[in-house]
Amino acid sequence: MVYRALFDAVFRSMDPEKAHERGFVAIRAGRPVSRLVFPATRAPRRVMGLEFPHAFGLAAGFDKNARAVPGLLALGFGHVEIGTVTARAQPGNPRPRLFRLIDDRAIVNRMGFNNDGAAEVASRLHRLRRTAAGRDAVIGVNIGKTKATPADEAVADYVESARLLVPYASYLVVNVSSPNTPGLRDLQAVDSLRPLLAAVKAVADAAPGGRVPLLVKIAPDLADADVDAVADLALELGLDGISATNTTIARPQTLRTDRTVVDAAGAGGLSGPVLAERATEVLVRLRARVGDRLAIIAVGGITTPDDVRARLAAGADLVQGYTGFIYEGPAWPSRLAAATV
Ligand SMILES: Cc1cc2nc3c(=O)[nH]c(=O)nc-3n(C[C@H](O)[C@H](O)[C@H](O)COP(=O)(O)O)c2cc1C
């Protein structure tokens, strides 16, 4: 409630990206206090051979460069998925590129994988893994394609990121579903996806500390037949799991926000509660298709403790959220974590 008042008074009128940067500073600086204030949930789950303190984690995109992992874990997230990281550092799209649809508690973003690049993030993770807070942390590493890399060199680009980052990753995610890198989502087509996933899997299998689990993250905009095709491919290649879903390029009729505001935001991925229905549908479909042969990370519109319970009941092994964190604030991770017990 304090956060809601603060959000209304300050963040609401602040440029969303500036608010994000301020929040980041607070998360890092506030870590010792967070550990005392926010109760830690212990509901251990073994997924993909990894020990998670509980099933709820932070989705990719919030901590793209792995700058705040201990602070985020101190708030109550059980794991943090960093990235998307690309082989080469890049600035992302011009600002403004992050928009709030407040009446829907939703976000539209076209960040475009702004990140420090795989080498820089790898050295940051290297240092983090040598600290007490970082050693045993469950850190997923989400990788994507450098914008300047042409489509026919995409595999080499992902492989380069995987090679640099896999020594520090608890698990690795191949992101082929962000709407803000031209052509990226075309990689979800099975003929493009097979060589990409096979090449990254070879790197993950040969990781210096032992095999690292590999997942693929898909878009909610895939047709059902394409969801099935990706699931079949993941099984065929021996992947460990699927993350479903990323943001949507759709602008559902159910949006409450005034159309002029939605249209003014422009192109980008939509996230938040409006995504829940399709993300759940994809989860249910995937679970029916793969049985217990793959892990599924459910993400998309998870906002309340009931959402967490519903997604777990629908077959998720792990659940993640991002947009809820922006609207609900620092007490949100521990509240949702408690629903995994
Ligand atoms: C501002 C923003 C940036 C994001 N960046 C990434 C990213 O870099 N990589 C990725 O795989 N997903 C990214 N996502 C998608 C989230 O990880 C998540 O899949 C999506 O937002 C749906 O979950 P939510 O409704 O809980 O936000 C981003 C989402 C937002 C809102």
PDB file of N, CA, C and O and ligand atoms in Angstrom, residues 20 56 58-62 64 81-85 97-99 105-114 142-143 173-180 217-218 243-248 269-276 279 298-303 311 320-326 332, ligand 1:
ATOM      1  N   HIS A  20      12.653   3.024 -13.696  1.00  0.00           N
ATOM      2  CA  HIS A  20      13.312   1.720 -13.671  1.00  0.00           C
ATOM      3  C   HIS A  20      14.740   1.865 -13.126  1.00  0.00           C
ATOM      4  O   HIS A  20      15.171   1.103 -12.259  1.00  0.00           O
ATOM      5  N   PHE A  56       8.957 -19.443  -7.703  1.00  0.00           N
ATOM      6  CA  PHE A  56       8.708 -18.123  -8.299  1.00  0.00           C
ATOM      7  C   PHE A  56       9.992 -17.321  -8.540  1.00  0.00           C
ATOM      8  O   PHE A  56      10.791 -17.128  -7.622  1.00  0.00           O
ATOM      9  N   LEU A  58      12.095 -14.069 -11.133  1.00  0.00           N
ATOM     10  CA  LEU A  58      11.977 -12.849 -11.942  1.00  0.00           C
ATOM     11  C   LEU A  58      12.257 -13.169 -13.403  1.00  0.00           C
ATOM     12  O   LEU A  58      13.292 -13.754 -13.739  1.00  0.00           O
ATOM     13  N   ALA A  59      11.324 -12.771 -14.272  1.00  0.00           N
ATOM     14  CA  ALA A  59      11.452 -13.043 -15.712  1.00  0.00           C
ATOM     15  C   ALA A  59      12.559 -12.192 -16.335  1.00  0.00           C
ATOM     16  O   ALA A  59      12.989 -11.178 -15.772  1.00  0.00           O
ATOM     17  N   ALA A  60      12.987 -12.604 -17.509  1.00  0.00           N
ATOM     18  CA  ALA A  60      14.065 -11.900 -18.212  1.00  0.00           C
ATOM     19  C   ALA A  60      13.657 -10.485 -18.580  1.00  0.00           C
ATOM     20  O   ALA A  60      12.486 -10.191 -18.793  1.00  0.00           O
ATOM     21  N   GLY A  61      14.652  -9.614 -18.667  1.00  0.00           N
ATOM     22  CA  GLY A  61      14.444  -8.268 -19.170  1.00  0.00           C
ATOM     23  C   GLY A  61      14.558  -7.203 -18.099  1.00  0.00           C
ATOM     24  O   GLY A  61      14.829  -6.044 -18.403  1.00  0.00           O
ATOM     25  N   PHE A  62      14.350  -7.589 -16.839  1.00  0.00           N
ATOM     26  CA  PHE A  62      14.443  -6.601 -15.761  1.00  0.00           C
ATOM     27  C   PHE A  62      15.910  -6.330 -15.438  1.00  0.00           C
ATOM     28  O   PHE A  62      16.347  -5.190 -15.371  1.00  0.00           O
ATOM     29  N   LYS A  64      18.880  -7.029 -17.195  1.00  0.00           N
ATOM     30  CA  LYS A  64      19.478  -7.504 -18.455  1.00  0.00           C
ATOM     31  C   LYS A  64      20.963  -7.778 -18.317  1.00  0.00           C
ATOM     32  O   LYS A  64      21.510  -8.659 -18.977  1.00  0.00           O
ATOM     33  N   GLU A  81      16.221 -14.578 -13.851  1.00  0.00           N
ATOM     34  CA  GLU A  81      16.665 -14.830 -15.225  1.00  0.00           C
ATOM     35  C   GLU A  81      17.228 -13.529 -15.776  1.00  0.00           C
ATOM     36  O   GLU A  81      16.487 -12.558 -15.953  1.00  0.00           O
ATOM     37  N   ILE A  82      18.542 -13.478 -15.965  1.00  0.00           N
ATOM     38  CA  ILE A  82      19.166 -12.250 -16.479  1.00  0.00           C
ATOM     39  C   ILE A  82      19.106 -12.243 -18.010  1.00  0.00           C
ATOM     40  O   ILE A  82      18.842 -13.257 -18.640  1.00  0.00           O
ATOM     41  N   GLY A  83      19.391 -11.062 -18.597  1.00  0.00           N
ATOM     42  CA  GLY A  83      19.337 -10.925 -20.047  1.00  0.00           C
ATOM     43  C   GLY A  83      18.019 -10.283 -20.459  1.00  0.00           C
ATOM     44  O   GLY A  83      17.260  -9.837 -19.592  1.00  0.00           O
ATOM     45  N   THR A  84      17.771 -10.240 -21.706  1.00  0.00           N
ATOM     46  CA  THR A  84      18.478 -10.912 -22.782  1.00  0.00           C
ATOM     47  C   THR A  84      19.844 -10.284 -23.037  1.00  0.00           C
ATOM     48  O   THR A  84      19.953  -9.054 -23.154  1.00  0.00           O
ATOM     49  N   VAL A  85      20.844 -11.156 -23.147  1.00  0.00           N
ATOM     50  CA  VAL A  85      22.198 -10.740 -23.473  1.00  0.00           C
ATOM     51  C   VAL A  85      22.455 -11.127 -24.927  1.00  0.00           C
ATOM     52  O   VAL A  85      22.033 -12.203 -25.369  1.00  0.00           O
ATOM     53  N   ARG A  97      10.860   4.088 -25.243  1.00  0.00           N
ATOM     54  CA  ARG A  97      10.701   2.709 -25.714  1.00  0.00           C
ATOM     55  C   ARG A  97      10.030   1.836 -24.646  1.00  0.00           C
ATOM     56  O   ARG A  97       9.972   0.619 -24.782  1.00  0.00           O
ATOM     57  N   LEU A  98       9.568   2.487 -23.594  1.00  0.00           N
ATOM     58  CA  LEU A  98       8.901   1.790 -22.489  1.00  0.00           C
ATOM     59  C   LEU A  98       7.689   2.617 -22.079  1.00  0.00           C
ATOM     60  O   LEU A  98       7.821   3.809 -21.790  1.00  0.00           O
ATOM     61  N   PHE A  99       6.508   1.997 -22.093  1.00  0.00           N
ATOM     62  CA  PHE A  99       5.265   2.738 -21.862  1.00  0.00           C
ATOM     63  C   PHE A  99       4.370   1.986 -20.897  1.00  0.00           C
ATOM     64  O   PHE A  99       4.259   0.761 -20.977  1.00  0.00           O
ATOM     65  N   ARG A 105      -2.717  -2.009 -15.915  1.00  0.00           N
ATOM     66  CA  ARG A 105      -1.517  -2.437 -15.184  1.00  0.00           C
ATOM     67  C   ARG A 105      -0.609  -3.236 -16.120  1.00  0.00           C
ATOM     68  O   ARG A 105      -0.066  -4.284 -15.770  1.00  0.00           O
ATOM     69  N   ALA A 106      -0.492  -2.694 -17.324  1.00  0.00           N
ATOM     70  CA  ALA A 106       0.269  -3.358 -18.392  1.00  0.00           C
ATOM     71  C   ALA A 106       1.419  -2.472 -18.849  1.00  0.00           C
ATOM     72  O   ALA A 106       1.504  -1.297 -18.476  1.00  0.00           O
ATOM     73  N   ILE A 107       2.300  -3.073 -19.638  1.00  0.00           N
ATOM     74  CA  ILE A 107       3.445  -2.347 -20.195  1.00  0.00           C
ATOM     75  C   ILE A 107       3.539  -2.667 -21.684  1.00  0.00           C
ATOM     76  O   ILE A 107       3.263  -3.796 -22.096  1.00  0.00           O
ATOM     77  N   VAL A 108       3.913  -1.664 -22.458  1.00  0.00           N
ATOM     78  CA  VAL A 108       4.353  -1.900 -23.838  1.00  0.00           C
ATOM     79  C   VAL A 108       5.830  -1.527 -23.884  1.00  0.00           C
ATOM     80  O   VAL A 108       6.210  -0.444 -23.430  1.00  0.00           O
ATOM     81  N   ASN A 109       6.669  -2.449 -24.387  1.00  0.00           N
ATOM     82  CA  ASN A 109       8.087  -2.099 -24.510  1.00  0.00           C
ATOM     83  C   ASN A 109       8.638  -2.472 -25.877  1.00  0.00           C
ATOM     84  O   ASN A 109       8.229  -3.458 -26.474  1.00  0.00           O
ATOM     85  N   ARG A 110       9.538  -1.622 -26.326  1.00  0.00           N
ATOM     86  CA  ARG A 110      10.325  -1.959 -27.520  1.00  0.00           C
ATOM     87  C   ARG A 110      11.793  -1.637 -27.224  1.00  0.00           C
ATOM     88  O   ARG A 110      12.462  -0.922 -27.969  1.00  0.00           O
ATOM     89  N   MET A 111      12.257  -2.171 -26.095  1.00  0.00           N
ATOM     90  CA  MET A 111      13.624  -1.873 -25.644  1.00  0.00           C
ATOM     91  C   MET A 111      14.638  -2.265 -26.718  1.00  0.00           C
ATOM     92  O   MET A 111      15.586  -1.539 -26.985  1.00  0.00           O
ATOM     93  N   GLY A 112      14.463  -3.444 -27.325  1.00  0.00           N
ATOM     94  CA  GLY A 112      15.375  -3.862 -28.391  1.00  0.00           C
ATOM     95  C   GLY A 112      16.702  -4.410 -27.879  1.00  0.00           C
ATOM     96  O   GLY A 112      17.752  -4.170 -28.489  1.00  0.00           O
ATOM     97  N   PHE A 113      16.652  -5.171 -26.788  1.00  0.00           N
ATOM     98  CA  PHE A 113      17.857  -5.849 -26.261  1.00  0.00           C
ATOM     99  C   PHE A 113      19.010  -4.883 -26.005  1.00  0.00           C
ATOM    100  O   PHE A 113      20.150  -5.122 -26.402  1.00  0.00           O
ATOM    101  N   ASN A 114      18.730  -3.760 -25.333  1.00  0.00           N
ATOM    102  CA  ASN A 114      19.836  -2.921 -24.862  1.00  0.00           C
ATOM    103  C   ASN A 114      20.597  -3.726 -23.812  1.00  0.00           C
ATOM    104  O   ASN A 114      20.003  -4.223 -22.851  1.00  0.00           O
ATOM    105  N   ASN A 142      19.506 -15.641 -20.265  1.00  0.00           N
ATOM    106  CA  ASN A 142      18.671 -15.581 -21.466  1.00  0.00           C
ATOM    107  C   ASN A 142      19.469 -14.895 -22.571  1.00  0.00           C
ATOM    108  O   ASN A 142      19.972 -13.790 -22.377  1.00  0.00           O
ATOM    109  N   ILE A 143      19.608 -15.575 -23.714  1.00  0.00           N
ATOM    110  CA  ILE A 143      20.420 -15.021 -24.798  1.00  0.00           C
ATOM    111  C   ILE A 143      19.582 -14.767 -26.056  1.00  0.00           C
ATOM    112  O   ILE A 143      18.614 -15.482 -26.331  1.00  0.00           O
ATOM    113  N   VAL A 173      18.594 -19.924 -21.605  1.00  0.00           N
ATOM    114  CA  VAL A 173      17.356 -19.791 -22.379  1.00  0.00           C
ATOM    115  C   VAL A 173      17.666 -19.158 -23.731  1.00  0.00           C
ATOM    116  O   VAL A 173      18.279 -18.085 -23.788  1.00  0.00           O
ATOM    117  N   VAL A 174      17.254 -19.812 -24.795  1.00  0.00           N
ATOM    118  CA  VAL A 174      17.356 -19.237 -26.131  1.00  0.00           C
ATOM    119  C   VAL A 174      16.079 -18.451 -26.401  1.00  0.00           C
ATOM    120  O   VAL A 174      14.990 -19.024 -26.468  1.00  0.00           O
ATOM    121  N   ASN A 175      16.245 -17.135 -26.485  1.00  0.00           N
ATOM    122  CA  ASN A 175      15.099 -16.266 -26.716  1.00  0.00           C
ATOM    123  C   ASN A 175      14.926 -16.031 -28.214  1.00  0.00           C
ATOM    124  O   ASN A 175      15.769 -15.399 -28.845  1.00  0.00           O
ATOM    125  N   VAL A 176      13.841 -16.545 -28.756  1.00  0.00           N
ATOM    126  CA  VAL A 176      13.526 -16.326 -30.169  1.00  0.00           C
ATOM    127  C   VAL A 176      12.150 -15.658 -30.283  1.00  0.00           C
ATOM    128  O   VAL A 176      11.485 -15.767 -31.304  1.00  0.00           O
ATOM    129  N   SER A 177      11.751 -14.980 -29.203  1.00  0.00           N
ATOM    130  CA  SER A 177      10.362 -14.538 -29.152  1.00  0.00           C
ATOM    131  C   SER A 177      10.159 -13.073 -28.829  1.00  0.00           C
ATOM    132  O   SER A 177       9.025 -12.622 -28.714  1.00  0.00           O
ATOM    133  N   SER A 178      11.230 -12.293 -28.684  1.00  0.00           N
ATOM    134  CA  SER A 178      11.034 -10.867 -28.442  1.00  0.00           C
ATOM    135  C   SER A 178      10.640 -10.184 -29.751  1.00  0.00           C
ATOM    136  O   SER A 178      11.227 -10.464 -30.791  1.00  0.00           O
ATOM    137  N   PRO A 179       9.657  -9.279 -29.680  1.00  0.00           N
ATOM    138  CA  PRO A 179       9.177  -8.670 -30.920  1.00  0.00           C
ATOM    139  C   PRO A 179      10.028  -7.506 -31.398  1.00  0.00           C
ATOM    140  O   PRO A 179       9.720  -6.924 -32.425  1.00  0.00           O
ATOM    141  N   ASN A 180      11.087  -7.148 -30.666  1.00  0.00           N
ATOM    142  CA  ASN A 180      11.755  -5.880 -30.951  1.00  0.00           C
ATOM    143  C   ASN A 180      13.092  -5.978 -31.669  1.00  0.00           C
ATOM    144  O   ASN A 180      13.800  -4.994 -31.780  1.00  0.00           O
ATOM    145  N   LYS A 217      12.459 -19.953 -25.264  1.00  0.00           N
ATOM    146  CA  LYS A 217      11.347 -19.083 -24.832  1.00  0.00           C
ATOM    147  C   LYS A 217      10.528 -18.680 -26.042  1.00  0.00           C
ATOM    148  O   LYS A 217      11.062 -18.150 -27.021  1.00  0.00           O
ATOM    149  N   ILE A 218       9.215 -18.915 -25.961  1.00  0.00           N
ATOM    150  CA  ILE A 218       8.360 -18.719 -27.136  1.00  0.00           C
ATOM    151  C   ILE A 218       7.345 -17.585 -26.937  1.00  0.00           C
ATOM    152  O   ILE A 218       7.059 -17.175 -25.814  1.00  0.00           O
ATOM    153  N   SER A 243      10.019 -22.006 -21.981  1.00  0.00           N
ATOM    154  CA  SER A 243       9.515 -20.873 -21.239  1.00  0.00           C
ATOM    155  C   SER A 243       8.397 -20.231 -22.046  1.00  0.00           C
ATOM    156  O   SER A 243       8.586 -19.847 -23.197  1.00  0.00           O
ATOM    157  N   ALA A 244       7.219 -20.161 -21.439  1.00  0.00           N
ATOM    158  CA  ALA A 244       6.051 -19.662 -22.172  1.00  0.00           C
ATOM    159  C   ALA A 244       5.241 -18.740 -21.240  1.00  0.00           C
ATOM    160  O   ALA A 244       4.748 -19.200 -20.226  1.00  0.00           O
ATOM    161  N   THR A 245       5.168 -17.448 -21.599  1.00  0.00           N
ATOM    162  CA  THR A 245       5.494 -16.874 -22.881  1.00  0.00           C
ATOM    163  C   THR A 245       6.209 -15.536 -22.728  1.00  0.00           C
ATOM    164  O   THR A 245       6.231 -14.954 -21.648  1.00  0.00           O
ATOM    165  N   ASN A 246       6.665 -15.036 -23.858  1.00  0.00           N
ATOM    166  CA  ASN A 246       7.171 -13.673 -23.960  1.00  0.00           C
ATOM    167  C   ASN A 246       5.985 -12.697 -24.088  1.00  0.00           C
ATOM    168  O   ASN A 246       4.834 -13.100 -23.918  1.00  0.00           O
ATOM    169  N   THR A 247       6.274 -11.447 -24.419  1.00  0.00           N
ATOM    170  CA  THR A 247       5.213 -10.437 -24.606  1.00  0.00           C
ATOM    171  C   THR A 247       4.484 -10.684 -25.928  1.00  0.00           C
ATOM    172  O   THR A 247       4.976 -11.406 -26.792  1.00  0.00           O
ATOM    173  N   THR A 248       3.331 -10.036 -26.068  1.00  0.00           N
ATOM    174  CA  THR A 248       2.547 -10.211 -27.304  1.00  0.00           C
ATOM    175  C   THR A 248       2.591  -8.948 -28.167  1.00  0.00           C
ATOM    176  O   THR A 248       2.653  -7.829 -27.634  1.00  0.00           O
ATOM    177  N   GLY A 269       6.161  -5.033 -27.444  1.00  0.00           N
ATOM    178  CA  GLY A 269       5.561  -6.191 -26.788  1.00  0.00           C
ATOM    179  C   GLY A 269       4.719  -5.744 -25.612  1.00  0.00           C
ATOM    180  O   GLY A 269       5.141  -4.924 -24.792  1.00  0.00           O
ATOM    181  N   LEU A 270       3.513  -6.300 -25.546  1.00  0.00           N
ATOM    182  CA  LEU A 270       2.578  -5.980 -24.465  1.00  0.00           C
ATOM    183  C   LEU A 270       2.684  -7.061 -23.389  1.00  0.00           C
ATOM    184  O   LEU A 270       2.710  -8.264 -23.702  1.00  0.00           O
ATOM    185  N   SER A 271       2.743  -6.626 -22.125  1.00  0.00           N
ATOM    186  CA  SER A 271       2.828  -7.568 -21.000  1.00  0.00           C
ATOM    187  C   SER A 271       1.861  -7.158 -19.909  1.00  0.00           C
ATOM    188  O   SER A 271       1.338  -6.045 -19.934  1.00  0.00           O
ATOM    189  N   GLY A 272       1.640  -8.058 -18.950  1.00  0.00           N
ATOM    190  CA  GLY A 272       0.722  -7.754 -17.860  1.00  0.00           C
ATOM    191  C   GLY A 272      -0.500  -8.654 -17.902  1.00  0.00           C
ATOM    192  O   GLY A 272      -0.558  -9.592 -18.706  1.00  0.00           O
ATOM    193  N   PRO A 273      -1.495  -8.371 -17.033  1.00  0.00           N
ATOM    194  CA  PRO A 273      -2.654  -9.258 -16.890  1.00  0.00           C
ATOM    195  C   PRO A 273      -3.360  -9.637 -18.192  1.00  0.00           C
ATOM    196  O   PRO A 273      -3.868 -10.758 -18.306  1.00  0.00           O
ATOM    197  N   VAL A 274      -3.391  -8.738 -19.175  1.00  0.00           N
ATOM    198  CA  VAL A 274      -4.067  -9.078 -20.446  1.00  0.00           C
ATOM    199  C   VAL A 274      -3.428 -10.278 -21.144  1.00  0.00           C
ATOM    200  O   VAL A 274      -4.025 -10.872 -22.031  1.00  0.00           O
ATOM    201  N   LEU A 275      -2.208 -10.605 -20.733  1.00  0.00           N
ATOM    202  CA  LEU A 275      -1.480 -11.707 -21.365  1.00  0.00           C
ATOM    203  C   LEU A 275      -1.822 -13.056 -20.724  1.00  0.00           C
ATOM    204  O   LEU A 275      -1.548 -14.121 -21.288  1.00  0.00           O
ATOM    205  N   ALA A 276      -2.437 -13.001 -19.554  1.00  0.00           N
ATOM    206  CA  ALA A 276      -2.600 -14.218 -18.747  1.00  0.00           C
ATOM    207  C   ALA A 276      -3.370 -15.322 -19.466  1.00  0.00           C
ATOM    208  O   ALA A 276      -2.985 -16.499 -19.422  1.00  0.00           O
ATOM    209  N   ALA A 279      -1.261 -16.927 -22.304  1.00  0.00           N
ATOM    210  CA  ALA A 279      -0.075 -17.589 -21.730  1.00  0.00           C
ATOM    211  C   ALA A 279      -0.485 -18.888 -21.034  1.00  0.00           C
ATOM    212  O   ALA A 279       0.221 -19.903 -21.116  1.00  0.00           O
ATOM    213  N   ALA A 298       6.259 -20.997 -16.591  1.00  0.00           N
ATOM    214  CA  ALA A 298       5.071 -20.224 -16.971  1.00  0.00           C
ATOM    215  C   ALA A 298       5.329 -18.751 -16.684  1.00  0.00           C
ATOM    216  O   ALA A 298       5.698 -18.379 -15.565  1.00  0.00           O
ATOM    217  N   VAL A 299       5.127 -17.919 -17.682  1.00  0.00           N
ATOM    218  CA  VAL A 299       5.324 -16.479 -17.534  1.00  0.00           C
ATOM    219  C   VAL A 299       4.326 -15.776 -18.446  1.00  0.00           C
ATOM    220  O   VAL A 299       4.000 -16.270 -19.519  1.00  0.00           O
ATOM    221  N   GLY A 300       3.837 -14.646 -17.981  1.00  0.00           N
ATOM    222  CA  GLY A 300       2.869 -13.884 -18.758  1.00  0.00           C
ATOM    223  C   GLY A 300       1.646 -13.548 -17.926  1.00  0.00           C
ATOM    224  O   GLY A 300       0.785 -14.398 -17.722  1.00  0.00           O
ATOM    225  N   GLY A 301       1.606 -12.332 -17.400  1.00  0.00           N
ATOM    226  CA  GLY A 301       0.431 -11.851 -16.684  1.00  0.00           C
ATOM    227  C   GLY A 301       0.266 -12.347 -15.271  1.00  0.00           C
ATOM    228  O   GLY A 301      -0.788 -12.147 -14.662  1.00  0.00           O
ATOM    229  N   ILE A 302       1.272 -12.978 -14.725  1.00  0.00           N
ATOM    230  CA  ILE A 302       1.162 -13.462 -13.335  1.00  0.00           C
ATOM    231  C   ILE A 302       1.278 -12.268 -12.393  1.00  0.00           C
ATOM    232  O   ILE A 302       2.309 -11.596 -12.352  1.00  0.00           O
ATOM    233  N   THR A 303       0.209 -12.003 -11.660  1.00  0.00           N
ATOM    234  CA  THR A 303       0.122 -10.778 -10.872  1.00  0.00           C
ATOM    235  C   THR A 303      -0.228 -11.039  -9.414  1.00  0.00           C
ATOM    236  O   THR A 303       0.238 -10.348  -8.522  1.00  0.00           O
ATOM    237  N   ARG A 311      -1.264 -21.240 -12.204  1.00  0.00           N
ATOM    238  CA  ARG A 311      -0.273 -21.678 -13.197  1.00  0.00           C
ATOM    239  C   ARG A 311       0.399 -22.977 -12.752  1.00  0.00           C
ATOM    240  O   ARG A 311       0.647 -23.864 -13.568  1.00  0.00           O
ATOM    241  N   GLN A 320       7.202 -17.216 -13.384  1.00  0.00           N
ATOM    242  CA  GLN A 320       7.971 -15.969 -13.360  1.00  0.00           C
ATOM    243  C   GLN A 320       7.052 -14.786 -13.632  1.00  0.00           C
ATOM    244  O   GLN A 320       5.994 -14.939 -14.256  1.00  0.00           O
ATOM    245  N   GLY A 321       7.480 -13.626 -13.199  1.00  0.00           N
ATOM    246  CA  GLY A 321       6.749 -12.410 -13.510  1.00  0.00           C
ATOM    247  C   GLY A 321       7.693 -11.242 -13.671  1.00  0.00           C
ATOM    248  O   GLY A 321       8.842 -11.292 -13.200  1.00  0.00           O
ATOM    249  N   TYR A 322       7.206 -10.219 -14.337  1.00  0.00           N
ATOM    250  CA  TYR A 322       7.975  -8.982 -14.527  1.00  0.00           C
ATOM    251  C   TYR A 322       7.072  -7.773 -14.282  1.00  0.00           C
ATOM    252  O   TYR A 322       7.307  -6.967 -13.376  1.00  0.00           O
ATOM    253  N   THR A 323       5.999  -7.656 -15.080  1.00  0.00           N
ATOM    254  CA  THR A 323       5.183  -6.449 -15.056  1.00  0.00           C
ATOM    255  C   THR A 323       4.534  -6.219 -13.689  1.00  0.00           C
ATOM    256  O   THR A 323       4.424  -5.079 -13.226  1.00  0.00           O
ATOM    257  N   GLY A 324       4.132  -7.295 -13.026  1.00  0.00           N
ATOM    258  CA  GLY A 324       3.547  -7.170 -11.692  1.00  0.00           C
ATOM    259  C   GLY A 324       4.491  -6.475 -10.721  1.00  0.00           C
ATOM    260  O   GLY A 324       4.060  -5.715  -9.841  1.00  0.00           O
ATOM    261  N   PHE A 325       5.773  -6.737 -10.878  1.00  0.00           N
ATOM    262  CA  PHE A 325       6.802  -6.146 -10.019  1.00  0.00           C
ATOM    263  C   PHE A 325       6.802  -4.621 -10.157  1.00  0.00           C
ATOM    264  O   PHE A 325       6.923  -3.891  -9.170  1.00  0.00           O
ATOM    265  N   ILE A 326       6.629  -4.146 -11.395  1.00  0.00           N
ATOM    266  CA  ILE A 326       6.642  -2.702 -11.657  1.00  0.00           C
ATOM    267  C   ILE A 326       5.453  -2.030 -10.967  1.00  0.00           C
ATOM    268  O   ILE A 326       5.588  -0.975 -10.366  1.00  0.00           O
ATOM    269  N   TRP A 332       6.081  -7.397  -3.505  1.00  0.00           N
ATOM    270  CA  TRP A 332       5.416  -8.338  -4.419  1.00  0.00           C
ATOM    271  C   TRP A 332       6.130  -9.686  -4.543  1.00  0.00           C
ATOM    272  O   TRP A 332       5.468 -10.730  -4.439  1.00  0.00           O
TER     273      TRP A 332
HETATM  274  C1  LIG B   1      10.315  -3.879 -20.192  1.00  0.00           C
HETATM  275  C2  LIG B   1      10.384  -5.340 -20.513  1.00  0.00           C
HETATM  276  C3  LIG B   1      11.543  -5.866 -21.046  1.00  0.00           C
HETATM  277  C4  LIG B   1      11.617  -7.228 -21.349  1.00  0.00           C
HETATM  278  N1  LIG B   1      12.784  -7.737 -21.838  1.00  0.00           N
HETATM  279  C5  LIG B   1      12.876  -9.057 -22.094  1.00  0.00           C
HETATM  280  C6  LIG B   1      14.090  -9.632 -22.552  1.00  0.00           C
HETATM  281  O1  LIG B   1      15.099  -8.941 -22.711  1.00  0.00           O
HETATM  282  N2  LIG B   1      14.112 -10.966 -22.821  1.00  0.00           N
HETATM  283  C7  LIG B   1      13.021 -11.768 -22.636  1.00  0.00           C
HETATM  284  O2  LIG B   1      13.098 -12.983 -22.884  1.00  0.00           O
HETATM  285  N3  LIG B   1      11.857 -11.262 -22.173  1.00  0.00           N
HETATM  286  C8  LIG B   1      11.768  -9.946 -21.904  1.00  0.00           C
HETATM  287  N4  LIG B   1      10.595  -9.433 -21.430  1.00  0.00           N
HETATM  288  C9  LIG B   1       9.423 -10.324 -21.300  1.00  0.00           C
HETATM  289  C10 LIG B   1       9.249 -10.862 -19.896  1.00  0.00           C
HETATM  290  O3  LIG B   1      10.343 -11.661 -19.522  1.00  0.00           O
HETATM  291  C11 LIG B   1       7.959 -11.698 -19.826  1.00  0.00           C
HETATM  292  O4  LIG B   1       8.085 -12.828 -20.665  1.00  0.00           O
HETATM  293  C12 LIG B   1       6.731 -10.892 -20.245  1.00  0.00           C
HETATM  294  O5  LIG B   1       6.809  -9.562 -19.821  1.00  0.00           O
HETATM  295  C13 LIG B   1       5.430 -11.516 -19.698  1.00  0.00           C
HETATM  296  O6  LIG B   1       5.430 -11.547 -18.302  1.00  0.00           O
HETATM  297  P1  LIG B   1       4.708 -10.408 -17.388  1.00  0.00           P
HETATM  298  O7  LIG B   1       3.312 -10.257 -17.909  1.00  0.00           O
HETATM  299  O8  LIG B   1       4.798 -10.937 -15.993  1.00  0.00           O
HETATM  300  O9  LIG B   1       5.504  -9.150 -17.560  1.00  0.00           O
HETATM  301  C14 LIG B   1      10.503  -8.068 -21.116  1.00  0.00           C
HETATM  302  C15 LIG B   1       9.337  -7.520 -20.575  1.00  0.00           C
HETATM  303  C16 LIG B   1       9.257  -6.182 -20.262  1.00  0.00           C
HETATM  304  C17 LIG B   1       8.002  -5.631 -19.665  1.00  0.00           C
END
